[in-house]
Protein backbone atom coordinates (compact mmCIF):
# COMPACT_ATOMS: atom_id res chain seq x y z
CA UNK A 1 0.00 0.00 0.00
CA UNK A 2 1.48 3.32 -1.06
CA UNK A 3 2.18 6.07 1.46
CA UNK A 4 -0.20 8.41 -0.39
CA UNK A 5 -3.05 5.93 -0.06
CA UNK A 6 -2.36 5.52 3.66
CA UNK A 7 -2.36 9.29 4.18
CA UNK A 8 -5.56 9.50 2.14
CA UNK A 9 -7.29 6.91 4.31
CA UNK A 10 -6.10 8.67 7.45
CA UNK A 11 -7.44 11.94 6.06
CA UNK A 12 -10.85 10.41 5.32
CA UNK A 13 -11.00 8.84 8.78
CA UNK A 14 -10.03 12.14 10.42
CA UNK A 15 -12.63 13.97 8.37
CA UNK A 16 -15.33 11.52 9.42
CA UNK A 17 -14.33 11.84 13.07
CA UNK A 18 -14.44 15.64 12.86
CA UNK A 19 -17.84 15.49 11.15
CA UNK A 20 -19.20 13.16 13.85
CA UNK A 21 -17.76 15.43 16.53
CA UNK A 22 -19.41 18.45 14.87
CA UNK A 23 -22.78 16.67 14.79
CA UNK A 24 -22.37 15.71 18.44
CA UNK A 25 -21.59 19.29 19.46
CA UNK A 26 -24.46 20.62 17.35
CA UNK A 27 -26.85 18.17 19.01
CA UNK A 28 -25.51 18.66 22.54
CA UNK A 29 -25.66 22.44 22.44
CA UNK A 30 -28.97 22.75 20.55
CA UNK A 31 -31.07 23.43 23.65
CA UNK A 32 -28.86 26.15 25.14
CA UNK A 33 -30.97 29.00 23.73
CA UNK A 34 -33.64 30.24 26.12
CA UNK A 35 -36.71 30.52 23.89
CA UNK A 36 -39.01 31.84 26.59
CA UNK A 37 -40.62 35.26 26.37
CA UNK A 38 -39.05 37.34 29.13
CA UNK A 39 -41.46 38.90 31.60
CA UNK A 40 -40.35 42.50 31.27
CA UNK A 41 -41.86 45.86 32.24
CA UNK A 42 -41.97 49.29 30.64
CA UNK A 43 -42.30 52.74 32.15
CA UNK A 44 -45.93 53.86 31.99
CA UNK A 45 -45.75 57.65 31.67
CA UNK A 46 -49.28 58.20 32.99
CA UNK A 47 -48.78 56.43 36.31
CA UNK A 48 -44.97 56.76 36.37
CA UNK A 49 -44.86 53.06 37.30
CA UNK A 50 -43.39 49.99 35.66
CA UNK A 51 -46.06 47.96 33.84
CA UNK A 52 -45.74 44.49 32.23
CA UNK A 53 -45.50 44.24 28.45
CA UNK A 54 -48.41 42.40 26.80
CA UNK A 55 -48.00 39.16 24.84
CA UNK A 56 -48.15 38.72 21.08
CA UNK A 57 -50.55 35.84 21.69
CA UNK A 58 -53.19 38.29 22.88
CA UNK A 59 -55.49 39.97 20.34
CA UNK A 60 -53.99 42.95 18.53
CA UNK A 61 -55.04 46.41 19.69
CA UNK A 62 -53.09 48.52 17.17
CA UNK A 63 -52.47 48.46 13.44
CA UNK A 64 -48.67 48.52 13.49
CA UNK A 65 -45.81 47.80 15.89
CA UNK A 66 -42.29 48.94 15.02
CA UNK A 67 -39.59 47.01 16.89
CA UNK A 68 -36.17 48.66 17.00
CA UNK A 69 -33.27 46.64 18.49
CA UNK A 70 -30.71 48.92 20.08
CA UNK A 71 -27.29 48.27 21.60
CA UNK A 72 -25.38 51.39 22.67
CA UNK A 73 -27.46 53.52 20.30
CA UNK A 74 -27.77 56.74 22.34
CA UNK A 75 -26.26 58.72 19.44
CA UNK A 76 -27.82 57.18 16.32
CA UNK A 77 -31.27 56.33 17.71
CA UNK A 78 -32.45 59.95 18.25
CA UNK A 79 -31.55 60.78 14.65
CA UNK A 80 -33.80 57.95 13.44
CA UNK A 81 -36.64 58.73 15.86
CA UNK A 82 -36.60 62.38 14.82
CA UNK A 83 -37.26 61.22 11.26
CA UNK A 84 -39.69 58.46 12.23
CA UNK A 85 -42.13 60.50 14.30
CA UNK A 86 -42.82 63.17 11.65
CA UNK A 87 -43.52 60.36 9.16
CA UNK A 88 -45.89 58.59 11.55
CA UNK A 89 -47.70 61.85 12.29
CA UNK A 90 -48.95 61.71 8.71
CA UNK A 91 -50.33 58.15 8.67
CA UNK A 92 -53.97 57.18 9.16
CA UNK A 93 -53.42 54.07 11.28
CA UNK A 94 -52.57 53.39 14.93
CA UNK A 95 -49.05 52.41 15.89
CA UNK A 96 -46.51 51.86 18.64
CA UNK A 97 -42.73 51.78 18.79
CA UNK A 98 -40.86 49.30 21.00
CA UNK A 99 -37.17 50.05 21.39
CA UNK A 100 -35.41 46.99 22.79
CA UNK A 101 -32.32 48.04 24.74
CA UNK A 102 -30.11 44.98 24.35
CA UNK A 103 -28.04 45.41 27.50
CA UNK A 104 -26.56 48.76 26.46
CA UNK A 105 -23.78 50.33 28.51
CA UNK A 106 -24.64 53.87 27.45
CA UNK A 107 -27.78 55.98 27.95
CA UNK A 108 -29.97 54.28 25.33
CA UNK A 109 -32.74 53.56 27.87
CA UNK A 110 -32.73 57.15 29.12
CA UNK A 111 -32.97 58.43 25.55
CA UNK A 112 -36.03 56.27 24.88
CA UNK A 113 -37.65 57.34 28.16
CA UNK A 114 -37.26 60.96 27.11
CA UNK A 115 -39.29 60.20 23.96
CA UNK A 116 -41.84 58.26 26.03
CA UNK A 117 -42.35 61.30 28.22
CA UNK A 118 -42.76 63.50 25.15
CA UNK A 119 -45.08 61.26 23.09
CA UNK A 120 -46.49 58.92 25.76
CA UNK A 121 -45.70 55.29 26.57
CA UNK A 122 -48.72 54.19 24.57
CA UNK A 123 -46.75 55.35 21.52
CA UNK A 124 -43.13 54.50 22.37
CA UNK A 125 -41.86 52.08 24.99
CA UNK A 126 -38.43 50.90 26.09
CA UNK A 127 -37.84 47.21 26.73
CA UNK A 128 -34.65 46.90 28.76
CA UNK A 129 -33.08 43.43 28.52
CA UNK A 130 -31.12 42.36 31.62
CA UNK A 131 -28.15 41.32 29.50
CA UNK A 132 -27.00 41.47 25.89
CA UNK A 133 -28.71 38.75 23.84
CA UNK A 134 -27.73 39.82 20.34
CA UNK A 135 -29.76 41.50 17.62
CA UNK A 136 -31.87 38.41 16.94
CA UNK A 137 -32.67 37.93 20.60
CA UNK A 138 -33.61 41.60 20.98
CA UNK A 139 -35.89 41.58 17.93
CA UNK A 140 -37.50 38.36 19.11
CA UNK A 141 -38.32 39.72 22.58
CA UNK A 142 -39.74 42.92 21.09
CA UNK A 143 -41.93 41.05 18.61
CA UNK A 144 -43.23 38.74 21.34
CA UNK A 145 -44.60 41.81 23.15
CA UNK A 146 -46.09 43.59 20.13
CA UNK A 147 -49.66 44.89 20.03
CA UNK A 148 -49.83 45.50 16.29
CA UNK A 149 -51.77 43.66 13.61
CA UNK A 150 -48.60 44.06 11.58
CA UNK A 151 -45.08 44.06 13.02
CA UNK A 152 -42.07 45.74 11.48
CA UNK A 153 -38.55 45.48 12.75
CA UNK A 154 -36.22 48.25 11.69
CA UNK A 155 -32.59 48.93 12.48
CA UNK A 156 -31.79 51.73 14.93
CA UNK A 157 -29.56 53.53 12.43
CA UNK A 158 -32.49 54.30 10.14
CA UNK A 159 -30.48 53.13 7.12
CA UNK A 160 -33.68 52.18 5.27
CA UNK A 161 -35.78 55.15 4.18
CA UNK A 162 -38.90 55.16 6.38
CA UNK A 163 -40.84 56.65 3.47
CA UNK A 164 -40.70 53.19 1.89
CA UNK A 165 -42.85 51.75 4.67
CA UNK A 166 -46.01 52.52 2.70
CA UNK A 167 -45.07 50.35 -0.28
CA UNK A 168 -43.80 47.59 2.01
CA UNK A 169 -47.19 47.53 3.77
CA UNK A 170 -48.98 47.54 0.42
CA UNK A 171 -46.86 44.62 -0.76
CA UNK A 172 -47.78 42.65 2.37
CA UNK A 173 -51.48 43.45 1.94
CA UNK A 174 -51.35 42.37 -1.71
CA UNK A 175 -49.67 39.10 -0.73
CA UNK A 176 -52.24 38.33 1.97
CA UNK A 177 -55.18 39.18 -0.27
CA UNK A 178 -53.86 37.29 -3.29
CA UNK A 179 -53.08 34.19 -1.23
CA UNK A 180 -56.23 34.54 0.91
CA UNK A 181 -54.20 33.98 4.08
CA UNK A 182 -53.31 35.64 7.38
CA UNK A 183 -49.66 34.60 7.08
CA UNK A 184 -47.14 36.71 5.18
CA UNK A 185 -43.86 38.62 5.24
CA UNK A 186 -42.80 41.68 3.24
CA UNK A 187 -39.02 41.99 3.08
CA UNK A 188 -37.25 45.27 2.42
CA UNK A 189 -34.54 44.54 -0.12
CA UNK A 190 -31.35 46.28 -1.24
CA UNK A 191 -30.73 43.80 -4.06
CA UNK A 192 -31.59 46.42 -6.69
CA UNK A 193 -28.91 48.71 -5.28
CA UNK A 194 -25.97 46.38 -5.73
CA UNK A 195 -24.88 47.98 -8.98
CA UNK A 196 -25.81 51.54 -8.07
CA UNK A 197 -23.69 54.12 -6.29
CA UNK A 198 -26.67 55.08 -4.13
CA UNK A 199 -26.02 52.00 -2.00
CA UNK A 200 -22.82 53.68 -0.71
CA UNK A 201 -21.49 50.49 0.86
CA UNK A 202 -17.95 50.22 2.13
CA UNK A 203 -15.52 47.74 0.55
CA UNK A 204 -15.58 45.49 3.62
CA UNK A 205 -19.37 45.50 3.70
CA UNK A 206 -19.48 44.50 0.03
CA UNK A 207 -17.22 41.52 0.72
CA UNK A 208 -19.42 40.54 3.64
CA UNK A 209 -22.59 40.95 1.58
CA UNK A 210 -21.57 38.86 -1.43
CA UNK A 211 -19.87 36.17 0.62
CA UNK A 212 -22.78 35.91 3.02
CA UNK A 213 -25.37 35.76 0.22
CA UNK A 214 -23.49 32.88 -1.40
CA UNK A 215 -23.19 31.10 1.95
CA UNK A 216 -26.91 31.64 2.65
CA UNK A 217 -27.79 30.08 -0.70
CA UNK A 218 -25.43 27.10 -0.40
CA UNK A 219 -25.59 26.35 3.33
CA UNK A 220 -28.80 28.01 4.49
CA UNK A 221 -30.82 26.75 1.53
CA UNK A 222 -32.58 30.12 1.08
CA UNK A 223 -33.11 30.78 -2.63
CA UNK A 224 -36.38 32.73 -2.69
CA UNK A 225 -35.01 35.87 -0.99
CA UNK A 226 -32.14 37.85 -2.53
CA UNK A 227 -31.44 40.06 0.50
CA UNK A 228 -32.01 38.24 3.78
CA UNK A 229 -30.12 40.76 5.92
CA UNK A 230 -31.86 44.08 5.29
CA UNK A 231 -33.11 45.37 8.66
CA UNK A 232 -36.60 46.25 7.42
CA UNK A 233 -39.04 43.33 7.55
CA UNK A 234 -42.81 43.45 7.99
CA UNK A 235 -44.83 40.50 9.34
CA UNK A 236 -48.51 39.85 9.63
CA UNK A 237 -49.34 39.14 13.26
CA UNK A 238 -50.20 35.52 12.46
CA UNK A 239 -46.84 35.01 10.75
CA UNK A 240 -44.99 36.55 13.69
CA UNK A 241 -46.95 34.38 16.15
CA UNK A 242 -45.94 31.28 14.18
CA UNK A 243 -42.27 32.13 13.58
CA UNK A 244 -40.76 34.07 16.48
CA UNK A 245 -41.62 31.73 19.40
CA UNK A 246 -39.78 28.96 17.51
CA UNK A 247 -36.57 30.86 16.77
CA UNK A 248 -33.22 29.77 18.18
CA UNK A 249 -30.54 32.03 16.70
CA UNK A 250 -30.04 35.24 18.67
CA UNK A 251 -27.29 37.00 16.77
CA UNK A 252 -26.56 38.16 13.20
CA UNK A 253 -27.86 35.13 11.27
CA UNK A 254 -31.32 35.18 12.87
CA UNK A 255 -32.83 36.59 9.66
CA UNK A 256 -31.92 33.38 7.84
CA UNK A 257 -33.65 31.24 10.46
CA UNK A 258 -36.78 33.37 9.99
CA UNK A 259 -36.94 32.25 6.36
CA UNK A 260 -36.03 28.64 7.18
CA UNK A 261 -38.98 28.45 9.59
CA UNK A 262 -41.25 30.36 7.20
CA UNK A 263 -40.43 27.95 4.36
CA UNK A 264 -41.15 24.93 6.56
CA UNK A 265 -44.50 26.44 7.58
CA UNK A 266 -45.40 27.47 4.04
CA UNK A 267 -45.43 31.17 4.91
CA UNK A 268 -44.84 33.23 1.80
CA UNK A 269 -42.55 36.24 1.62
CA UNK A 270 -42.44 39.05 -0.91
CA UNK A 271 -39.36 41.18 -1.54
CA UNK A 272 -39.74 44.96 -1.91
CA UNK A 273 -37.05 47.32 -3.20
CA UNK A 274 -36.21 50.00 -0.61
CA UNK A 275 -33.84 52.95 -0.51
CA UNK A 276 -30.93 52.28 1.80
CA UNK A 277 -27.77 54.11 2.81
CA UNK A 278 -24.95 52.88 5.01
CA UNK A 279 -24.77 54.76 8.31
CA UNK A 280 -21.58 55.07 10.35
CA UNK A 281 -21.46 53.16 13.62
CA UNK A 282 -22.32 49.63 12.48
CA UNK A 283 -21.97 46.96 15.18
CA UNK A 284 -20.66 44.44 12.63
CA UNK A 285 -17.03 43.59 13.38
CA UNK A 286 -15.17 42.46 10.22
CA UNK A 287 -13.83 38.89 10.28
CA UNK A 288 -15.32 38.10 13.72
CA UNK A 289 -18.90 38.82 12.62
CA UNK A 290 -18.37 36.90 9.38
CA UNK A 291 -17.11 33.85 11.24
CA UNK A 292 -19.94 34.08 13.76
CA UNK A 293 -22.54 34.26 10.98
CA UNK A 294 -20.93 31.34 9.14
CA UNK A 295 -20.99 29.28 12.34
CA UNK A 296 -24.66 30.10 12.94
CA UNK A 297 -25.59 29.20 9.36
CA UNK A 298 -23.88 25.83 9.72
CA UNK A 299 -25.69 25.27 13.02
CA UNK A 300 -29.05 26.20 11.48
CA UNK A 301 -28.55 23.75 8.62
CA UNK A 302 -27.17 20.96 10.79
CA UNK A 303 -29.57 21.19 13.72
CA UNK A 304 -32.70 21.23 11.57
CA UNK A 305 -31.27 18.41 9.44
CA UNK A 306 -30.56 16.09 12.40
CA UNK A 307 -33.77 17.03 14.22
CA UNK A 308 -32.09 18.84 17.12
CA UNK A 309 -34.32 21.80 16.21
CA UNK A 310 -37.80 21.34 14.86
CA UNK A 311 -40.80 23.42 13.82
CA UNK A 312 -44.31 22.97 15.18
CA UNK A 313 -46.20 21.93 12.05
CA UNK A 314 -49.55 22.68 13.67
CA UNK A 315 -48.83 26.34 13.00
CA UNK A 316 -48.48 25.68 9.27
CA UNK A 317 -50.07 28.40 7.13
CA UNK A 318 -53.17 27.41 5.24
Tab-separated table of C-alpha atoms in Angstrom:
chain	number	residue	atom	x	y	z
A	1	UNK	CA	0.000	0.000	0.000
A	2	UNK	CA	1.475	3.322	-1.056
A	3	UNK	CA	2.179	6.069	1.458
A	4	UNK	CA	-0.200	8.412	-0.390
A	5	UNK	CA	-3.053	5.934	-0.056
A	6	UNK	CA	-2.356	5.523	3.664
A	7	UNK	CA	-2.362	9.289	4.180
A	8	UNK	CA	-5.559	9.504	2.141
A	9	UNK	CA	-7.291	6.906	4.307
A	10	UNK	CA	-6.100	8.667	7.449
A	11	UNK	CA	-7.438	11.939	6.059
A	12	UNK	CA	-10.849	10.414	5.321
A	13	UNK	CA	-11.000	8.843	8.776
A	14	UNK	CA	-10.034	12.139	10.424
A	15	UNK	CA	-12.633	13.972	8.373
A	16	UNK	CA	-15.332	11.520	9.423
A	17	UNK	CA	-14.326	11.836	13.068
A	18	UNK	CA	-14.440	15.636	12.860
A	19	UNK	CA	-17.837	15.487	11.154
A	20	UNK	CA	-19.203	13.157	13.848
A	21	UNK	CA	-17.758	15.430	16.534
A	22	UNK	CA	-19.413	18.450	14.869
A	23	UNK	CA	-22.776	16.666	14.785
A	24	UNK	CA	-22.370	15.710	18.441
A	25	UNK	CA	-21.587	19.287	19.460
A	26	UNK	CA	-24.462	20.625	17.354
A	27	UNK	CA	-26.851	18.175	19.007
A	28	UNK	CA	-25.505	18.656	22.536
A	29	UNK	CA	-25.661	22.444	22.442
A	30	UNK	CA	-28.971	22.745	20.552
A	31	UNK	CA	-31.071	23.434	23.650
A	32	UNK	CA	-28.855	26.150	25.142
A	33	UNK	CA	-30.973	29.000	23.734
A	34	UNK	CA	-33.641	30.241	26.123
A	35	UNK	CA	-36.714	30.518	23.887
A	36	UNK	CA	-39.008	31.843	26.586
A	37	UNK	CA	-40.615	35.260	26.366
A	38	UNK	CA	-39.053	37.339	29.125
A	39	UNK	CA	-41.465	38.903	31.600
A	40	UNK	CA	-40.354	42.504	31.268
A	41	UNK	CA	-41.857	45.865	32.242
A	42	UNK	CA	-41.974	49.294	30.644
A	43	UNK	CA	-42.297	52.741	32.154
A	44	UNK	CA	-45.926	53.857	31.989
A	45	UNK	CA	-45.746	57.646	31.669
A	46	UNK	CA	-49.282	58.203	32.989
A	47	UNK	CA	-48.784	56.425	36.308
A	48	UNK	CA	-44.970	56.755	36.372
A	49	UNK	CA	-44.860	53.059	37.298
A	50	UNK	CA	-43.386	49.989	35.659
A	51	UNK	CA	-46.062	47.957	33.839
A	52	UNK	CA	-45.736	44.486	32.233
A	53	UNK	CA	-45.496	44.237	28.454
A	54	UNK	CA	-48.410	42.404	26.801
A	55	UNK	CA	-48.000	39.158	24.835
A	56	UNK	CA	-48.155	38.716	21.081
A	57	UNK	CA	-50.546	35.843	21.693
A	58	UNK	CA	-53.190	38.294	22.880
A	59	UNK	CA	-55.486	39.966	20.342
A	60	UNK	CA	-53.987	42.955	18.534
A	61	UNK	CA	-55.044	46.414	19.686
A	62	UNK	CA	-53.086	48.523	17.167
A	63	UNK	CA	-52.473	48.461	13.439
A	64	UNK	CA	-48.668	48.516	13.491
A	65	UNK	CA	-45.815	47.795	15.894
A	66	UNK	CA	-42.293	48.938	15.019
A	67	UNK	CA	-39.591	47.011	16.890
A	68	UNK	CA	-36.168	48.660	17.003
A	69	UNK	CA	-33.273	46.639	18.494
A	70	UNK	CA	-30.713	48.918	20.082
A	71	UNK	CA	-27.293	48.273	21.602
A	72	UNK	CA	-25.383	51.391	22.669
A	73	UNK	CA	-27.462	53.525	20.296
A	74	UNK	CA	-27.769	56.740	22.337
A	75	UNK	CA	-26.259	58.720	19.439
A	76	UNK	CA	-27.823	57.175	16.322
A	77	UNK	CA	-31.268	56.333	17.707
A	78	UNK	CA	-32.455	59.951	18.254
A	79	UNK	CA	-31.552	60.783	14.647
A	80	UNK	CA	-33.795	57.946	13.435
A	81	UNK	CA	-36.637	58.730	15.856
A	82	UNK	CA	-36.602	62.378	14.823
A	83	UNK	CA	-37.264	61.215	11.256
A	84	UNK	CA	-39.686	58.457	12.229
A	85	UNK	CA	-42.132	60.500	14.299
A	86	UNK	CA	-42.822	63.171	11.647
A	87	UNK	CA	-43.516	60.362	9.163
A	88	UNK	CA	-45.892	58.594	11.552
A	89	UNK	CA	-47.698	61.854	12.288
A	90	UNK	CA	-48.953	61.707	8.705
A	91	UNK	CA	-50.333	58.149	8.670
A	92	UNK	CA	-53.973	57.180	9.164
A	93	UNK	CA	-53.421	54.065	11.282
A	94	UNK	CA	-52.573	53.389	14.926
A	95	UNK	CA	-49.052	52.407	15.891
A	96	UNK	CA	-46.509	51.856	18.636
A	97	UNK	CA	-42.729	51.780	18.792
A	98	UNK	CA	-40.863	49.297	21.001
A	99	UNK	CA	-37.172	50.046	21.390
A	100	UNK	CA	-35.406	46.990	22.787
A	101	UNK	CA	-32.315	48.039	24.740
A	102	UNK	CA	-30.107	44.976	24.348
A	103	UNK	CA	-28.044	45.409	27.502
A	104	UNK	CA	-26.563	48.763	26.461
A	105	UNK	CA	-23.779	50.331	28.512
A	106	UNK	CA	-24.636	53.865	27.453
A	107	UNK	CA	-27.780	55.982	27.954
A	108	UNK	CA	-29.975	54.280	25.328
A	109	UNK	CA	-32.744	53.557	27.866
A	110	UNK	CA	-32.730	57.147	29.121
A	111	UNK	CA	-32.968	58.429	25.547
A	112	UNK	CA	-36.033	56.268	24.878
A	113	UNK	CA	-37.646	57.336	28.160
A	114	UNK	CA	-37.262	60.960	27.105
A	115	UNK	CA	-39.286	60.201	23.964
A	116	UNK	CA	-41.845	58.265	26.029
A	117	UNK	CA	-42.345	61.303	28.224
A	118	UNK	CA	-42.763	63.496	25.153
A	119	UNK	CA	-45.083	61.265	23.089
A	120	UNK	CA	-46.492	58.916	25.756
A	121	UNK	CA	-45.696	55.294	26.568
A	122	UNK	CA	-48.723	54.187	24.570
A	123	UNK	CA	-46.754	55.354	21.524
A	124	UNK	CA	-43.127	54.502	22.366
A	125	UNK	CA	-41.859	52.080	24.986
A	126	UNK	CA	-38.434	50.903	26.091
A	127	UNK	CA	-37.836	47.210	26.730
A	128	UNK	CA	-34.651	46.896	28.765
A	129	UNK	CA	-33.076	43.429	28.524
A	130	UNK	CA	-31.122	42.357	31.621
A	131	UNK	CA	-28.145	41.319	29.498
A	132	UNK	CA	-27.001	41.470	25.892
A	133	UNK	CA	-28.712	38.751	23.844
A	134	UNK	CA	-27.727	39.822	20.341
A	135	UNK	CA	-29.763	41.503	17.622
A	136	UNK	CA	-31.873	38.413	16.940
A	137	UNK	CA	-32.669	37.925	20.598
A	138	UNK	CA	-33.609	41.595	20.980
A	139	UNK	CA	-35.885	41.577	17.931
A	140	UNK	CA	-37.505	38.356	19.114
A	141	UNK	CA	-38.317	39.724	22.576
A	142	UNK	CA	-39.742	42.916	21.088
A	143	UNK	CA	-41.930	41.050	18.608
A	144	UNK	CA	-43.233	38.744	21.336
A	145	UNK	CA	-44.601	41.810	23.148
A	146	UNK	CA	-46.087	43.585	20.133
A	147	UNK	CA	-49.662	44.893	20.033
A	148	UNK	CA	-49.832	45.501	16.293
A	149	UNK	CA	-51.767	43.655	13.613
A	150	UNK	CA	-48.600	44.061	11.583
A	151	UNK	CA	-45.083	44.058	13.019
A	152	UNK	CA	-42.071	45.744	11.480
A	153	UNK	CA	-38.547	45.476	12.747
A	154	UNK	CA	-36.223	48.254	11.693
A	155	UNK	CA	-32.586	48.928	12.477
A	156	UNK	CA	-31.789	51.733	14.928
A	157	UNK	CA	-29.558	53.533	12.428
A	158	UNK	CA	-32.488	54.303	10.137
A	159	UNK	CA	-30.476	53.132	7.116
A	160	UNK	CA	-33.677	52.185	5.272
A	161	UNK	CA	-35.777	55.153	4.177
A	162	UNK	CA	-38.896	55.159	6.381
A	163	UNK	CA	-40.842	56.651	3.471
A	164	UNK	CA	-40.697	53.187	1.887
A	165	UNK	CA	-42.855	51.748	4.674
A	166	UNK	CA	-46.008	52.518	2.695
A	167	UNK	CA	-45.069	50.354	-0.276
A	168	UNK	CA	-43.798	47.587	2.010
A	169	UNK	CA	-47.189	47.530	3.775
A	170	UNK	CA	-48.980	47.541	0.416
A	171	UNK	CA	-46.865	44.622	-0.756
A	172	UNK	CA	-47.777	42.652	2.369
A	173	UNK	CA	-51.483	43.446	1.938
A	174	UNK	CA	-51.349	42.373	-1.711
A	175	UNK	CA	-49.668	39.096	-0.734
A	176	UNK	CA	-52.239	38.335	1.972
A	177	UNK	CA	-55.184	39.179	-0.275
A	178	UNK	CA	-53.856	37.291	-3.286
A	179	UNK	CA	-53.082	34.190	-1.229
A	180	UNK	CA	-56.226	34.537	0.913
A	181	UNK	CA	-54.202	33.978	4.076
A	182	UNK	CA	-53.310	35.638	7.378
A	183	UNK	CA	-49.663	34.605	7.082
A	184	UNK	CA	-47.143	36.706	5.185
A	185	UNK	CA	-43.855	38.622	5.237
A	186	UNK	CA	-42.799	41.676	3.238
A	187	UNK	CA	-39.021	41.991	3.084
A	188	UNK	CA	-37.253	45.270	2.424
A	189	UNK	CA	-34.536	44.540	-0.119
A	190	UNK	CA	-31.351	46.280	-1.236
A	191	UNK	CA	-30.728	43.801	-4.059
A	192	UNK	CA	-31.594	46.418	-6.690
A	193	UNK	CA	-28.908	48.714	-5.277
A	194	UNK	CA	-25.972	46.381	-5.727
A	195	UNK	CA	-24.880	47.982	-8.982
A	196	UNK	CA	-25.813	51.536	-8.070
A	197	UNK	CA	-23.689	54.122	-6.293
A	198	UNK	CA	-26.674	55.083	-4.128
A	199	UNK	CA	-26.019	51.996	-1.998
A	200	UNK	CA	-22.819	53.677	-0.710
A	201	UNK	CA	-21.493	50.485	0.857
A	202	UNK	CA	-17.951	50.218	2.126
A	203	UNK	CA	-15.521	47.740	0.547
A	204	UNK	CA	-15.582	45.493	3.621
A	205	UNK	CA	-19.369	45.505	3.700
A	206	UNK	CA	-19.483	44.502	0.035
A	207	UNK	CA	-17.225	41.525	0.724
A	208	UNK	CA	-19.420	40.541	3.643
A	209	UNK	CA	-22.592	40.954	1.580
A	210	UNK	CA	-21.570	38.863	-1.433
A	211	UNK	CA	-19.872	36.170	0.616
A	212	UNK	CA	-22.776	35.911	3.018
A	213	UNK	CA	-25.370	35.759	0.223
A	214	UNK	CA	-23.495	32.884	-1.396
A	215	UNK	CA	-23.192	31.099	1.949
A	216	UNK	CA	-26.911	31.640	2.651
A	217	UNK	CA	-27.792	30.082	-0.703
A	218	UNK	CA	-25.432	27.099	-0.398
A	219	UNK	CA	-25.586	26.346	3.330
A	220	UNK	CA	-28.801	28.006	4.486
A	221	UNK	CA	-30.816	26.752	1.534
A	222	UNK	CA	-32.581	30.117	1.076
A	223	UNK	CA	-33.114	30.780	-2.627
A	224	UNK	CA	-36.383	32.726	-2.686
A	225	UNK	CA	-35.005	35.874	-0.990
A	226	UNK	CA	-32.136	37.846	-2.530
A	227	UNK	CA	-31.438	40.055	0.495
A	228	UNK	CA	-32.015	38.244	3.776
A	229	UNK	CA	-30.124	40.764	5.916
A	230	UNK	CA	-31.858	44.080	5.294
A	231	UNK	CA	-33.111	45.372	8.662
A	232	UNK	CA	-36.598	46.250	7.419
A	233	UNK	CA	-39.038	43.332	7.552
A	234	UNK	CA	-42.807	43.449	7.993
A	235	UNK	CA	-44.826	40.502	9.337
A	236	UNK	CA	-48.506	39.851	9.628
A	237	UNK	CA	-49.338	39.137	13.257
A	238	UNK	CA	-50.203	35.516	12.463
A	239	UNK	CA	-46.840	35.009	10.750
A	240	UNK	CA	-44.987	36.553	13.694
A	241	UNK	CA	-46.950	34.382	16.147
A	242	UNK	CA	-45.943	31.284	14.179
A	243	UNK	CA	-42.274	32.130	13.581
A	244	UNK	CA	-40.762	34.065	16.484
A	245	UNK	CA	-41.616	31.733	19.403
A	246	UNK	CA	-39.778	28.965	17.507
A	247	UNK	CA	-36.565	30.857	16.767
A	248	UNK	CA	-33.219	29.769	18.183
A	249	UNK	CA	-30.537	32.031	16.698
A	250	UNK	CA	-30.039	35.238	18.666
A	251	UNK	CA	-27.292	36.997	16.770
A	252	UNK	CA	-26.563	38.158	13.204
A	253	UNK	CA	-27.857	35.126	11.269
A	254	UNK	CA	-31.317	35.176	12.871
A	255	UNK	CA	-32.825	36.587	9.655
A	256	UNK	CA	-31.919	33.382	7.844
A	257	UNK	CA	-33.651	31.239	10.462
A	258	UNK	CA	-36.780	33.374	9.991
A	259	UNK	CA	-36.944	32.247	6.360
A	260	UNK	CA	-36.033	28.638	7.184
A	261	UNK	CA	-38.980	28.448	9.592
A	262	UNK	CA	-41.246	30.364	7.200
A	263	UNK	CA	-40.433	27.952	4.364
A	264	UNK	CA	-41.148	24.927	6.562
A	265	UNK	CA	-44.495	26.436	7.581
A	266	UNK	CA	-45.398	27.466	4.043
A	267	UNK	CA	-45.432	31.171	4.914
A	268	UNK	CA	-44.843	33.233	1.799
A	269	UNK	CA	-42.551	36.239	1.621
A	270	UNK	CA	-42.442	39.048	-0.907
A	271	UNK	CA	-39.365	41.184	-1.539
A	272	UNK	CA	-39.737	44.955	-1.912
A	273	UNK	CA	-37.046	47.319	-3.196
A	274	UNK	CA	-36.207	50.001	-0.609
A	275	UNK	CA	-33.845	52.949	-0.515
A	276	UNK	CA	-30.930	52.284	1.795
A	277	UNK	CA	-27.772	54.113	2.807
A	278	UNK	CA	-24.949	52.878	5.009
A	279	UNK	CA	-24.770	54.764	8.307
A	280	UNK	CA	-21.575	55.070	10.349
A	281	UNK	CA	-21.459	53.157	13.619
A	282	UNK	CA	-22.315	49.632	12.483
A	283	UNK	CA	-21.974	46.961	15.181
A	284	UNK	CA	-20.665	44.444	12.634
A	285	UNK	CA	-17.034	43.586	13.383
A	286	UNK	CA	-15.174	42.459	10.216
A	287	UNK	CA	-13.833	38.888	10.283
A	288	UNK	CA	-15.318	38.097	13.718
A	289	UNK	CA	-18.903	38.815	12.622
A	290	UNK	CA	-18.372	36.898	9.381
A	291	UNK	CA	-17.106	33.847	11.244
A	292	UNK	CA	-19.945	34.077	13.761
A	293	UNK	CA	-22.545	34.257	10.983
A	294	UNK	CA	-20.929	31.344	9.137
A	295	UNK	CA	-20.994	29.278	12.336
A	296	UNK	CA	-24.656	30.101	12.942
A	297	UNK	CA	-25.594	29.197	9.361
A	298	UNK	CA	-23.878	25.827	9.721
A	299	UNK	CA	-25.685	25.267	13.016
A	300	UNK	CA	-29.050	26.197	11.479
A	301	UNK	CA	-28.552	23.750	8.620
A	302	UNK	CA	-27.174	20.959	10.786
A	303	UNK	CA	-29.573	21.189	13.716
A	304	UNK	CA	-32.705	21.235	11.565
A	305	UNK	CA	-31.268	18.407	9.437
A	306	UNK	CA	-30.557	16.087	12.400
A	307	UNK	CA	-33.769	17.028	14.215
A	308	UNK	CA	-32.088	18.841	17.120
A	309	UNK	CA	-34.316	21.797	16.211
A	310	UNK	CA	-37.803	21.336	14.861
A	311	UNK	CA	-40.801	23.416	13.824
A	312	UNK	CA	-44.309	22.966	15.180
A	313	UNK	CA	-46.196	21.927	12.054
A	314	UNK	CA	-49.555	22.678	13.670
A	315	UNK	CA	-48.826	26.344	13.002
A	316	UNK	CA	-48.477	25.678	9.270
A	317	UNK	CA	-50.068	28.396	7.133
A	318	UNK	CA	-53.173	27.413	5.242
